[in-house]
CSV table of C-alpha atoms in Angstrom, one decimal:
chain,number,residue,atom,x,y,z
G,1,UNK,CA,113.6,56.0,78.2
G,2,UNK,CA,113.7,57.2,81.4
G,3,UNK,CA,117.4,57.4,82.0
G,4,UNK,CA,117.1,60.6,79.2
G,5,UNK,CA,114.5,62.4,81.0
G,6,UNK,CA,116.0,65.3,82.0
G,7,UNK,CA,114.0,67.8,84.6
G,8,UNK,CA,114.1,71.7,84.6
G,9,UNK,CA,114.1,72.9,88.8
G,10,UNK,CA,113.8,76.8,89.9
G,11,UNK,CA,113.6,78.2,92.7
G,12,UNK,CA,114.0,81.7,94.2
G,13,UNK,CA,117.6,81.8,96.6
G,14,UNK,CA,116.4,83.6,100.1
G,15,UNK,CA,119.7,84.8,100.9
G,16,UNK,CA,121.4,86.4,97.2
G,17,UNK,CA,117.2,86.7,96.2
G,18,UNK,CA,118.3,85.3,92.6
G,19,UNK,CA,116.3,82.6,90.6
G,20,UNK,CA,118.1,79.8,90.5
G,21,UNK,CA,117.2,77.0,87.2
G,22,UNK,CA,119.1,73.8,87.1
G,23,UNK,CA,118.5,71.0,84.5
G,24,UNK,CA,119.4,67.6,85.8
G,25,UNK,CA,119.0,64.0,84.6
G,26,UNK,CA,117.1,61.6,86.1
G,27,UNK,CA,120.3,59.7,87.3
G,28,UNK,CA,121.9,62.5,88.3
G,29,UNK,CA,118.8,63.3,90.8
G,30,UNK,CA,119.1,59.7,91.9
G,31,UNK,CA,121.8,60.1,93.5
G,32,UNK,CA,122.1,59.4,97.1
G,33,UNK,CA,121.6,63.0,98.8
G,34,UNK,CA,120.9,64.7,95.4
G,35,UNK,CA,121.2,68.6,96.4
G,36,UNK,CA,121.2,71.9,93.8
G,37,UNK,CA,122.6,74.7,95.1
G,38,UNK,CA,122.7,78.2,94.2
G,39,UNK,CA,125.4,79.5,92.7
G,40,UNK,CA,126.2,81.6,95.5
G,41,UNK,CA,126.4,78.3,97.9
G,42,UNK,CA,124.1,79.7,100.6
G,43,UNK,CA,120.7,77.4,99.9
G,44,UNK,CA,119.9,75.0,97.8
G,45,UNK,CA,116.8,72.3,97.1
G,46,UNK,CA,117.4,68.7,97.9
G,47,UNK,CA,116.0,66.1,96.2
G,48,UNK,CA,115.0,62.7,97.2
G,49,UNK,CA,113.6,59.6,94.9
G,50,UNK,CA,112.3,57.3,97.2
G,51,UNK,CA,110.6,54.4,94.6
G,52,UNK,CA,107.0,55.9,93.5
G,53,UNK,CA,107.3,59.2,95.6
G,54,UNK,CA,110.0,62.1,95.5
G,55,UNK,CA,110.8,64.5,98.4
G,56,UNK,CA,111.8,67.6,98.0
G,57,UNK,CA,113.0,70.0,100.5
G,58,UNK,CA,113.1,74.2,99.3
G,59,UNK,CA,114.2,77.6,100.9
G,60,UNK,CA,111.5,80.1,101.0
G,61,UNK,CA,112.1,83.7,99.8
G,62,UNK,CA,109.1,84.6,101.1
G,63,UNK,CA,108.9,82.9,104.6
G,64,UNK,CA,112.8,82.8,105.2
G,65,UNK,CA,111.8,79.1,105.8
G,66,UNK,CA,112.3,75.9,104.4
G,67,UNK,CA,109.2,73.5,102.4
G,68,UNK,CA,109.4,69.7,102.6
G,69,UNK,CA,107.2,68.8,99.3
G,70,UNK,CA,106.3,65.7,97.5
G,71,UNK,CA,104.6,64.2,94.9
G,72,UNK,CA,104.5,61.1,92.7
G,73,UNK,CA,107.6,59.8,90.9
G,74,UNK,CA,105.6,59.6,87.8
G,75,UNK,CA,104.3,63.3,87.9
G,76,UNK,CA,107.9,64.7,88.7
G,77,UNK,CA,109.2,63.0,86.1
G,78,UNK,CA,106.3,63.3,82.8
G,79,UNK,CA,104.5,66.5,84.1
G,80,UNK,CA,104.5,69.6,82.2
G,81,UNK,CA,105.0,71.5,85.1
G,82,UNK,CA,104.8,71.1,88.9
G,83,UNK,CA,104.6,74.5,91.3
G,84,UNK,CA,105.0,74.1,95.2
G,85,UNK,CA,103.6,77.1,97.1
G,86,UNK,CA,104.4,78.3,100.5
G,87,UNK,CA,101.7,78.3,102.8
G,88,UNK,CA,102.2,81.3,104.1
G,89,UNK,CA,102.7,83.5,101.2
G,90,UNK,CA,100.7,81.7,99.2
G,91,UNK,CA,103.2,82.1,96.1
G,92,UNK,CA,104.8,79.7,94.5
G,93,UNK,CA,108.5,78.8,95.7
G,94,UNK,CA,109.7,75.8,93.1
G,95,UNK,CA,108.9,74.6,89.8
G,96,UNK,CA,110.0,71.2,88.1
G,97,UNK,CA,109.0,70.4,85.0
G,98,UNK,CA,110.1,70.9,81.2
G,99,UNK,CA,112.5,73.7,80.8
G,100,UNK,CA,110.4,76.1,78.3
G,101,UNK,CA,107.3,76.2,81.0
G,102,UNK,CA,109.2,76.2,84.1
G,103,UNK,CA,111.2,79.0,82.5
G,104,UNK,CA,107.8,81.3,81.9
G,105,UNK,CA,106.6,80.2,85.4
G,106,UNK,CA,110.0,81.4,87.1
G,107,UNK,CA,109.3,84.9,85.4
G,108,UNK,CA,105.8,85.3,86.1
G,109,UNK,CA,107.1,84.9,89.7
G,110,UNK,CA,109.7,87.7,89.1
G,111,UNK,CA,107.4,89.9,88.0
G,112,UNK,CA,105.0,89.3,90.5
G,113,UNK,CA,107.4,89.7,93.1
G,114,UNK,CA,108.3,93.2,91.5
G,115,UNK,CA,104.9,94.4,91.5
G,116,UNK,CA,104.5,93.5,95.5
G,117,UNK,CA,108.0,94.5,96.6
G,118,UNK,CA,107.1,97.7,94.5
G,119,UNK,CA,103.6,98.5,96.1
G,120,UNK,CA,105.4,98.0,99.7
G,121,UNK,CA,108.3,100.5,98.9
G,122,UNK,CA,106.0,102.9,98.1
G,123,UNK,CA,104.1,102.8,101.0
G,124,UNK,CA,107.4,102.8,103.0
G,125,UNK,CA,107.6,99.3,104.5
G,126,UNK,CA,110.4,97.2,104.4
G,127,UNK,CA,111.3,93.8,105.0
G,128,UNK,CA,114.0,95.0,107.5
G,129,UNK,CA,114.3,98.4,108.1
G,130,UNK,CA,117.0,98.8,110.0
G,131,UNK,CA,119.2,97.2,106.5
G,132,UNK,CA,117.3,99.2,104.3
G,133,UNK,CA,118.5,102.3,105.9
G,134,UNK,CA,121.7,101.5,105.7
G,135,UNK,CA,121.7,100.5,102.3
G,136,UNK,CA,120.4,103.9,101.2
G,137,UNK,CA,123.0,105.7,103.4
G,138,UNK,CA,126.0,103.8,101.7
G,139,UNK,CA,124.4,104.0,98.0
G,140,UNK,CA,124.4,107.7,98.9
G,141,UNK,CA,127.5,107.6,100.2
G,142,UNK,CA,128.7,105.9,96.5
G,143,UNK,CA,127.1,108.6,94.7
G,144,UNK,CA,128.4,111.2,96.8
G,145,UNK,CA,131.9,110.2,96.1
G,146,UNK,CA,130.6,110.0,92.0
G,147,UNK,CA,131.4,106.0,92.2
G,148,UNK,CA,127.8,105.2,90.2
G,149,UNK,CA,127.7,105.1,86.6
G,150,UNK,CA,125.9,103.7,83.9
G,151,UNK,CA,127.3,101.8,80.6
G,152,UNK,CA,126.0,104.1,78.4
G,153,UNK,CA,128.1,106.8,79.8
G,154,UNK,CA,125.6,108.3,81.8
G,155,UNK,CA,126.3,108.9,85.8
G,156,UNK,CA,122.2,110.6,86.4
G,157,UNK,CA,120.6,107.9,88.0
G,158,UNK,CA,117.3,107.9,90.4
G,159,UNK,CA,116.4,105.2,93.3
G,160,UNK,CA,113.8,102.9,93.1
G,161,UNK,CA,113.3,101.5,96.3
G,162,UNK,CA,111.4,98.3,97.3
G,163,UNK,CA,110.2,96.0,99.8
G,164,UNK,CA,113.6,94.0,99.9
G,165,UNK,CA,115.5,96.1,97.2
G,166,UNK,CA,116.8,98.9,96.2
G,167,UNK,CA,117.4,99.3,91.9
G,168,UNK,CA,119.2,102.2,90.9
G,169,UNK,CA,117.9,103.5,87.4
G,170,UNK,CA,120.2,105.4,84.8
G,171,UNK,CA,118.4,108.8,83.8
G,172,UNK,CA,119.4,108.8,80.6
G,173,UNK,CA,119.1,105.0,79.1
G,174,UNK,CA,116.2,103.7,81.5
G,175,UNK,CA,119.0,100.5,82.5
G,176,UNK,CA,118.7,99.3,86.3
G,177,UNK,CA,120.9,97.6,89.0
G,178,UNK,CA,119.1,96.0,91.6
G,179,UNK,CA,120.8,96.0,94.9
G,180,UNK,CA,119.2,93.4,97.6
G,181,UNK,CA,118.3,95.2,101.1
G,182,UNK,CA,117.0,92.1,103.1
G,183,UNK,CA,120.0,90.6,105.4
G,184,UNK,CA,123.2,91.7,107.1
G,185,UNK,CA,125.2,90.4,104.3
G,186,UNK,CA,123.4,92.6,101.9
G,187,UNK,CA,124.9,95.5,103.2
G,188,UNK,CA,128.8,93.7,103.9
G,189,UNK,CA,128.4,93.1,100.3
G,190,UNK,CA,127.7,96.8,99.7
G,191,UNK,CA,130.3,97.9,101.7
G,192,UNK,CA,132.7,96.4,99.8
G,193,UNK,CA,132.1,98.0,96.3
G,194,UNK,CA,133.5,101.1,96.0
G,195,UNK,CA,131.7,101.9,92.6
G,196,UNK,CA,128.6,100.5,90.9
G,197,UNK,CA,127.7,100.0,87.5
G,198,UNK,CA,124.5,100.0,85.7
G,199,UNK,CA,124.1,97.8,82.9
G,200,UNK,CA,122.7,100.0,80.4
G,201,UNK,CA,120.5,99.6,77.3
G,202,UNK,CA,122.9,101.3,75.0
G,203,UNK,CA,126.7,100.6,74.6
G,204,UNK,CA,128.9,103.7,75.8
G,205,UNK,CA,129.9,105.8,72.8
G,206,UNK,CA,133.7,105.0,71.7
């Protein structure tokens, strides 16, 4: 019955750059004004039923911008899974679907993501530069002052930095901490931790 569909929706937030995956009813996307935030409450995808067509309106992580989508009621509701791309990009930005694929679809986008935002750190471009350098300035400013350390006990770590990110990788264990470099918030949210933790792949020793 169609009140027991339930629908798997992910997207990638443009402002905390996490993947975001909601499960929602069909009643509860019914709602008038139907909108999923991220759990950070800066974006969120809103979602329209209007009879045989939905609307749906997602933030971009790769334009900064927002997509007004749509397709049938019947394919939102019964298809496997559904990907809207930006047009720009030409990546995906949202998936609905059943949670299993939209789950593998949201990671394949993860990595993908890695793989670009790691080729343009190497060849030293940046989505913003001027919040990339300070970023690296106050992460070296935390190490400086010994405030990074790992769970495993370690505190050697290296940089690995990215298009829009910085990850800082324990030495000994392999474990990273991604740190976002993209916005003005980024580094406020930065400036505010005085240490940094590393979730390693081994428990520290007792």
């Amino acid at each position: 019955m169609i009140e027991d569909t339930k629908r798997t929706i992910a997207f990638l937030c443009p402002v905390c750059r996490q993947p975001v995956i909601l499960e929602r009813s069909v009643f509860q996307l019914a709602a008038s004004g139907s909108r999923l935030p991220c759990p950070c409450g800066k974006s969120g995808i809103d979602v329209s039923l209007m009879g045989d067509q939905v609307r749906l309106t997602v933030p971009c992580l790769f334009c900064e911008q927002e997509h007004t989508v749509s397709c049938s009621t019947a394919a939102f509701l019964h298809e496997k899974t559904l990907a809207f791309s930006c047009a720009k990009s030409g990546l995906d930005c949202c998936y609905v679907g059943q949670e299993e694929p939209v789950f593998a679809a949201m990671k394949r986008l993860e990595e993908t993501l890695d793989v670009l935002e790691s080729e343009a750190g190497a060849q030293g471009t940046f989505l913003n530069d001027l919040v990339m350098e300070e970023i690296l300035e106050e992460l070296r400013d935390i190490g400086r002052r010994g405030g990074i350390s790992c769970t495993c006990g370690s505190k050697a770590w290296k940089l690995k930095v990215n298009y829009s990110s910085v990850e800082l990788v324990c030495a000994q264990c392999g474990g990273a901490l991604k740190i976002p470099a993209a916005t003005m918030s980024d580094i406020e949210d930065l400036c505010c931790k005085p240490t940094l933790t590393i979730h390693g792949k081994a428990p520290a020793d007792p």
